[in-house]
Amino acid sequence: MTDAVGSDFRMRDARERVLGTVPFVLDHRVDGMVHAKTLRSPHPHARLLGVHADEALAMPGVIAVLTGADLTARPDINPYFGGQRADQPVLAIDKVRYAGDPVAIVVAETDHEATEAVGFVDVDYEELPYVVDAVEAAAPGAPVVHDDVPDNNVATWRLSHGDCDAGMERADRVYSGTYYSPGASHVPMEPMVCVARWADDAVELWTSAQAPHAVSRGLEKLFSLPAGGARVHTLNVGGGYGAKGQIKIEPMVCFASLMVGRPVRMELGRDEVFQTIGKHAAAVELTTGVMGDGTLVARRMRVNYNAGAYAVTSVMAAGQGLTRANGPYTIPHVDIETVATYTNTVPSGPFRGAMTSQLSFAYESQIDDIARDLGMDPLELRRKNLLRKGDVYPTGESLHDLHYDALLDDLESAIDWRAPVRPAPPGKARGKGMGIIIKNTLTPSRSEAVLQLGRNGIVTVHSSSVEMGQGAAATLIQIAADRLRLPTDSCVIGFPDTDLTPFDTTTSSSRTTSSMGEALADAARDLHAQLTDLAVQHHGYDAHRLEHDQGHLIDPERPDVRIPWTDLLEQAGLPELRGQGVFQSDFGLSKMDRLDVHGPVSVHWHQGGAAAEVEVDLETGKVEVLRMHANCYAGRVVSPLRVEQQNQGCAIFGLGPTLFEELDYQDGVLVNPNLSDYMIPSIVDVPQVVTSTAVESSDPTAEFHGVGEMALPAVSPAVRNAIQAATGARLDSLPLTPERVLRELDRGPVAPGGAR
Amino acid sequence: MTQTEEQASVIEVPLRCDGHSQVVEVPAQEALLETLRERLGITSVRGTCGIGVCGTCTVLMDGKPVSSCITLTVQSGHHEITTAAGLPKTAEGLAPVQQAFVERGAYQCSFCIPAMTLAVHAALADPEVDHTVEAVRERLSGNLCRCGTYPQILQAVMDLLTPTETEESGDTGR
């Protein structure tokens, strides 16, 4: 064995990262490249009557102005894309569906010329009634975003377990509330940026994306290309958080390059990044029936996710939300419905802690309210109802690999739950709060890997998992080395290239360490088996006696038998050996009846929590988070530093939508698409100390769990509950702004039973 | 401004960047960020907000951090511009601040990190900034990191604030 897994193995390019020489697509240039800029709709909903490009075409350097008419004129192009519902045109065709919807592309010799000319393209619009709120959009008579979907319903999912009505009937007390999370922006520091060029009816592109193969397949469909017709490269990605998980600007760039016959580069401005993808706003109606002793007996939940103008992943994502909505509790009678609804807003997609933060803000806030009303310790109420080994989840599965007791114990000690809060200065109040969450991982999904052993003894890891700061490259080297029983020094990895690195569904849903890790284990077995075969063929050894150790085959009982892998290759006259590996889950939501979800929906369950201590200024309502703790169940830890960074990252990233991040729509238009009006946490907005715990399995062969977003959905309720502990303010809408806190403080504390 | 006017207003600017002097010919309204990236090929300086609030385009001008996306190149002439490559290096090839970031793992996607190291370097060199973590932290409020690497960045700052034995003996250039 090696010490690869569990060691402090760092990213190999640490120096380059700090010096700034690590490659980003932002820096990528191609000979003969020209530049594209997008003209976007100023209206939330409008019929497109005509685009006038003559003036722009006469501007210096302008090569082309492309519109939806150019798209539909080409029989070889399917103008609509979308992995789950092909509803998004590359450029607006008949109408625009949100303010920011791309209408035309200007291609020019320089970026400045393209930007300048965009202002000279005239568009005639006929404005239409629009809808921003998903609950309004789901009501009869609402403006219709897509003509073929008259009720604006992207998807409806239902899950029922036990008899919810009977459970509510039997409950001693029933609690109801509506909890609201607004839209938010991922704000990856590197914007979406793409360079594409065509040659011989195939397109090659470099793009800042989390799922190179999904981009490749989407483009092949769009441009009627054979498999392999769209070769996608990614480099180091400057942050994703879900924003770059699906095909985004690549269709526009490839279309522009096809039309002008030259390589085209497009880099989004910050306002355009805001206008490209956001977090689902959600309204969550939650009713919970409780016995007098705190036993949860029934839960009814209605969730309306705002999908925005195009489905992106909302069809399936609403289903993912469905399976997470119950929370990490054992409740015998459950009835959950999630819907995703079209509106005239920026399209929504997975946002770190995807679809879960909206739900946990509801159920983890309500559980504190229940505890306070019953006069119970919120921690003990959680403990009383925890989902434990062997318990039946509302999907009907009996779950086993559960660690909520350990997670709660850890939150309790990390935040000194039992100790009284430290005294607050005059005019301020302090309190502590916590939250825990459950989250499935993308299932079904597929990861393939190749381990290529060369004559020099170096193994190249071929994987399409994307390095975006989470340390995937280093983690996969550790896992490959561990499975191959090699030192990490003998393993190298490059960037994804869909021509060279095999298929992977996506680098998201915290699935890489687990799913790609399994594919690597499979590839290592394959490579080992091939090497053993060579030893048997060329040396006549007994395969059963041989073991792999540090790049050699050995017979543990005969110290003289120690055959280097490289000798085996040389003797066989082989330049290389390639071990192939696959991880594939074949079950899950996409195979189920959406209106009656039942059965296993995840290869394993992600578990995490967070605790916060806050100080509330009673005069201004401002909330300062004094300390945060984040934890998760990590299975077998690959890199302690990276788990810590992911947990801390969850806490810090999560404080943004908790305290101040919100997409602000006025008259149907997003009015804060910039980092001055939409602020993200800076170093002074977050506690100086953010602690982290990875709850590990005691089993040295335990599976790896992803850790990228486990604590995040617990952050908002932890802070919200801490504010309640400090002041009695019972907040039900995010973000927890001073205005909202003051309004609740002015209403006075909530008495037991919910009355004021 | 039309293209013709733009061409007419090209200005020669003597630029001193990372110890190298050169004259660049730029339009009057060109931002320093663009000059550094597109003309000098310095890609460690990165723009992303366009309005001088995120800090990823930070460079040092005569030792003080400025946002190169809202600094005109014509304003930068006759000043000493420093990017990540221009920080004084020790024998190991990294500046002390860079070494501290590497040791603490203070990088994730790393888009913001070169700028962050410049901001830390400037704060530590500024006689008006107390040598405390709190004071340095205040000076970093204009450098955003969406991955949330702040805890490791503060650890690196603490390392830099804590004199090591070798440093006390004057062995490092810190």
Tab-separated table of C-alpha atoms in Angstrom, chain A residues 10-11 14-15 17-22 24 26-27 29 60 112-113 116 185-191 236-239 241 265 267 269-270 351-352 467-470 641 644-646 648-649 652-653 656-657 661 674-676 678 680-688 690, chain B residues 1-3 6 30 34 37-38 43-44 46-51 53-54 56 84-85 89 92-94 97-99 101-114 116-117 133-134 137-138 140-155 158:
chain	number	residue	atom	x	y	z
A	10	ARG	CA	-0.957	19.088	-2.532
A	11	MET	CA	-1.864	20.325	-5.958
A	14	ALA	CA	0.665	25.171	-6.312
A	15	ARG	CA	3.527	27.527	-7.251
A	17	ARG	CA	-1.363	28.962	-8.923
A	18	VAL	CA	0.212	31.470	-6.588
A	19	LEU	CA	2.428	33.049	-9.263
A	20	GLY	CA	-0.505	33.264	-11.645
A	21	THR	CA	0.900	31.144	-14.448
A	22	VAL	CA	-1.628	28.304	-14.230
A	24	PHE	CA	-7.135	29.495	-17.788
A	26	LEU	CA	-9.408	33.274	-20.282
A	27	ASP	CA	-5.772	33.366	-21.425
A	29	ARG	CA	-5.536	32.414	-27.835
A	60	PRO	CA	-14.872	49.340	-38.543
A	112	HIS	CA	-13.496	46.642	-28.777
A	113	GLU	CA	-14.916	46.769	-32.292
A	116	GLU	CA	-18.812	49.129	-30.021
A	185	SER	CA	-25.629	34.307	-8.646
A	186	HIS	CA	-22.739	31.852	-8.561
A	187	VAL	CA	-20.172	34.544	-9.331
A	188	PRO	CA	-17.323	32.379	-10.547
A	189	MET	CA	-14.357	34.719	-10.733
A	190	GLU	CA	-13.455	33.508	-14.213
A	191	PRO	CA	-16.388	34.417	-16.443
A	236	ASN	CA	-7.995	25.194	-15.008
A	237	VAL	CA	-11.500	26.516	-14.366
A	238	GLY	CA	-11.685	29.732	-12.369
A	239	GLY	CA	-14.601	28.670	-10.226
A	241	TYR	CA	-20.112	26.205	-8.210
A	265	ARG	CA	-13.529	34.018	-28.958
A	267	GLU	CA	-15.712	36.316	-22.991
A	269	GLY	CA	-18.823	40.599	-19.096
A	270	ARG	CA	-19.780	40.331	-15.444
A	351	PHE	CA	-25.956	26.232	-7.315
A	352	ARG	CA	-23.456	24.769	-4.809
A	467	GLU	CA	-10.061	20.915	-11.948
A	468	MET	CA	-11.821	24.041	-10.703
A	469	GLY	CA	-10.032	24.671	-7.458
A	470	GLN	CA	-11.506	21.771	-5.512
A	641	LEU	CA	-6.559	19.945	3.791
A	644	GLU	CA	-11.192	21.401	5.420
A	645	GLN	CA	-11.150	23.880	2.552
A	646	GLN	CA	-14.381	22.510	1.137
A	648	GLN	CA	-14.792	26.209	5.145
A	649	GLY	CA	-15.633	27.155	1.577
A	652	ILE	CA	-18.039	31.203	3.591
A	653	PHE	CA	-19.839	30.795	0.260
A	656	GLY	CA	-23.464	35.235	1.041
A	657	PRO	CA	-27.022	34.092	0.227
A	661	GLU	CA	-26.955	38.005	-1.784
A	674	ASN	CA	-22.566	43.690	-10.950
A	675	LEU	CA	-20.287	43.183	-7.981
A	676	SER	CA	-21.010	46.617	-6.558
A	678	TYR	CA	-24.556	42.428	-5.692
A	680	ILE	CA	-20.322	38.472	-2.234
A	681	PRO	CA	-18.557	37.758	1.061
A	682	SER	CA	-15.218	39.474	1.453
A	683	ILE	CA	-12.659	38.507	4.030
A	684	VAL	CA	-14.122	40.970	6.558
A	685	ASP	CA	-17.685	39.682	6.094
A	686	VAL	CA	-16.861	36.245	7.422
A	687	PRO	CA	-15.553	35.082	10.783
A	688	GLN	CA	-11.794	34.989	11.147
A	690	VAL	CA	-14.120	28.913	10.452
B	1	MET	CA	-15.460	57.800	-29.625
B	2	THR	CA	-15.064	56.606	-33.208
B	3	GLN	CA	-12.239	54.469	-34.466
B	6	GLU	CA	-9.190	56.507	-31.177
B	30	GLU	CA	-6.947	51.992	-22.540
B	34	GLU	CA	-5.624	45.549	-20.994
B	37	ARG	CA	-2.605	41.369	-20.490
B	38	GLU	CA	-2.877	42.046	-24.202
B	43	THR	CA	-1.880	36.919	-17.588
B	44	SER	CA	-1.502	36.733	-13.811
B	46	ARG	CA	-7.072	39.146	-14.402
B	47	GLY	CA	-10.178	41.218	-14.803
B	48	THR	CA	-13.613	40.009	-13.863
B	49	CYS	CA	-15.851	42.761	-12.449
B	50	GLY	CA	-14.832	45.587	-14.752
B	51	ILE	CA	-15.582	48.248	-12.139
B	53	VAL	CA	-14.442	46.272	-6.844
B	54	CYS	CA	-13.344	42.631	-6.918
B	56	THR	CA	-8.552	40.265	-9.112
B	84	ALA	CA	3.083	38.713	-9.102
B	85	ALA	CA	6.156	38.079	-11.238
B	89	LYS	CA	12.087	36.648	-4.761
B	92	GLU	CA	13.694	29.498	-3.737
B	93	GLY	CA	12.223	31.559	-6.567
B	94	LEU	CA	9.190	32.791	-4.671
B	97	VAL	CA	4.256	36.048	0.623
B	98	GLN	CA	4.041	33.573	-2.247
B	99	GLN	CA	5.957	30.981	-0.244
B	101	PHE	CA	0.555	30.960	0.393
B	102	VAL	CA	2.078	27.788	-1.072
B	103	GLU	CA	2.877	26.363	2.349
B	104	ARG	CA	-0.603	27.031	3.728
B	105	GLY	CA	-2.411	25.788	0.636
B	106	ALA	CA	-3.923	29.258	0.228
B	107	TYR	CA	-5.241	28.656	-3.275
B	108	GLN	CA	-8.241	26.922	-4.749
B	109	CYS	CA	-9.342	27.904	-8.260
B	110	SER	CA	-6.607	30.515	-7.829
B	111	PHE	CA	-8.098	33.132	-10.129
B	112	CYS	CA	-7.846	35.760	-7.376
B	113	ILE	CA	-4.687	34.523	-5.686
B	114	PRO	CA	-1.865	36.434	-7.455
B	116	MET	CA	-4.351	38.557	-3.164
B	117	THR	CA	-0.608	38.016	-2.639
B	133	VAL	CA	-3.884	39.919	11.449
B	134	GLU	CA	-6.879	42.206	12.022
B	137	ARG	CA	-7.408	41.556	7.047
B	138	GLU	CA	-9.041	44.989	6.763
B	140	LEU	CA	-7.830	42.629	2.034
B	141	SER	CA	-11.531	43.522	2.044
B	142	GLY	CA	-11.308	44.612	-1.600
B	143	ASN	CA	-9.929	41.293	-2.834
B	144	LEU	CA	-12.717	38.756	-3.287
B	145	CYS	CA	-12.276	34.978	-3.298
B	146	ARG	CA	-15.451	33.090	-4.184
B	147	CYS	CA	-13.982	29.687	-3.275
B	148	GLY	CA	-13.629	30.953	0.303
B	149	THR	CA	-9.885	30.473	0.769
B	150	TYR	CA	-9.810	33.231	3.382
B	151	PRO	CA	-8.857	30.993	6.351
B	152	GLN	CA	-5.684	29.770	4.617
B	153	ILE	CA	-4.909	33.299	3.439
B	154	LEU	CA	-5.106	34.514	7.038
B	155	GLN	CA	-2.890	31.634	8.147
B	158	MET	CA	-0.023	35.049	10.403
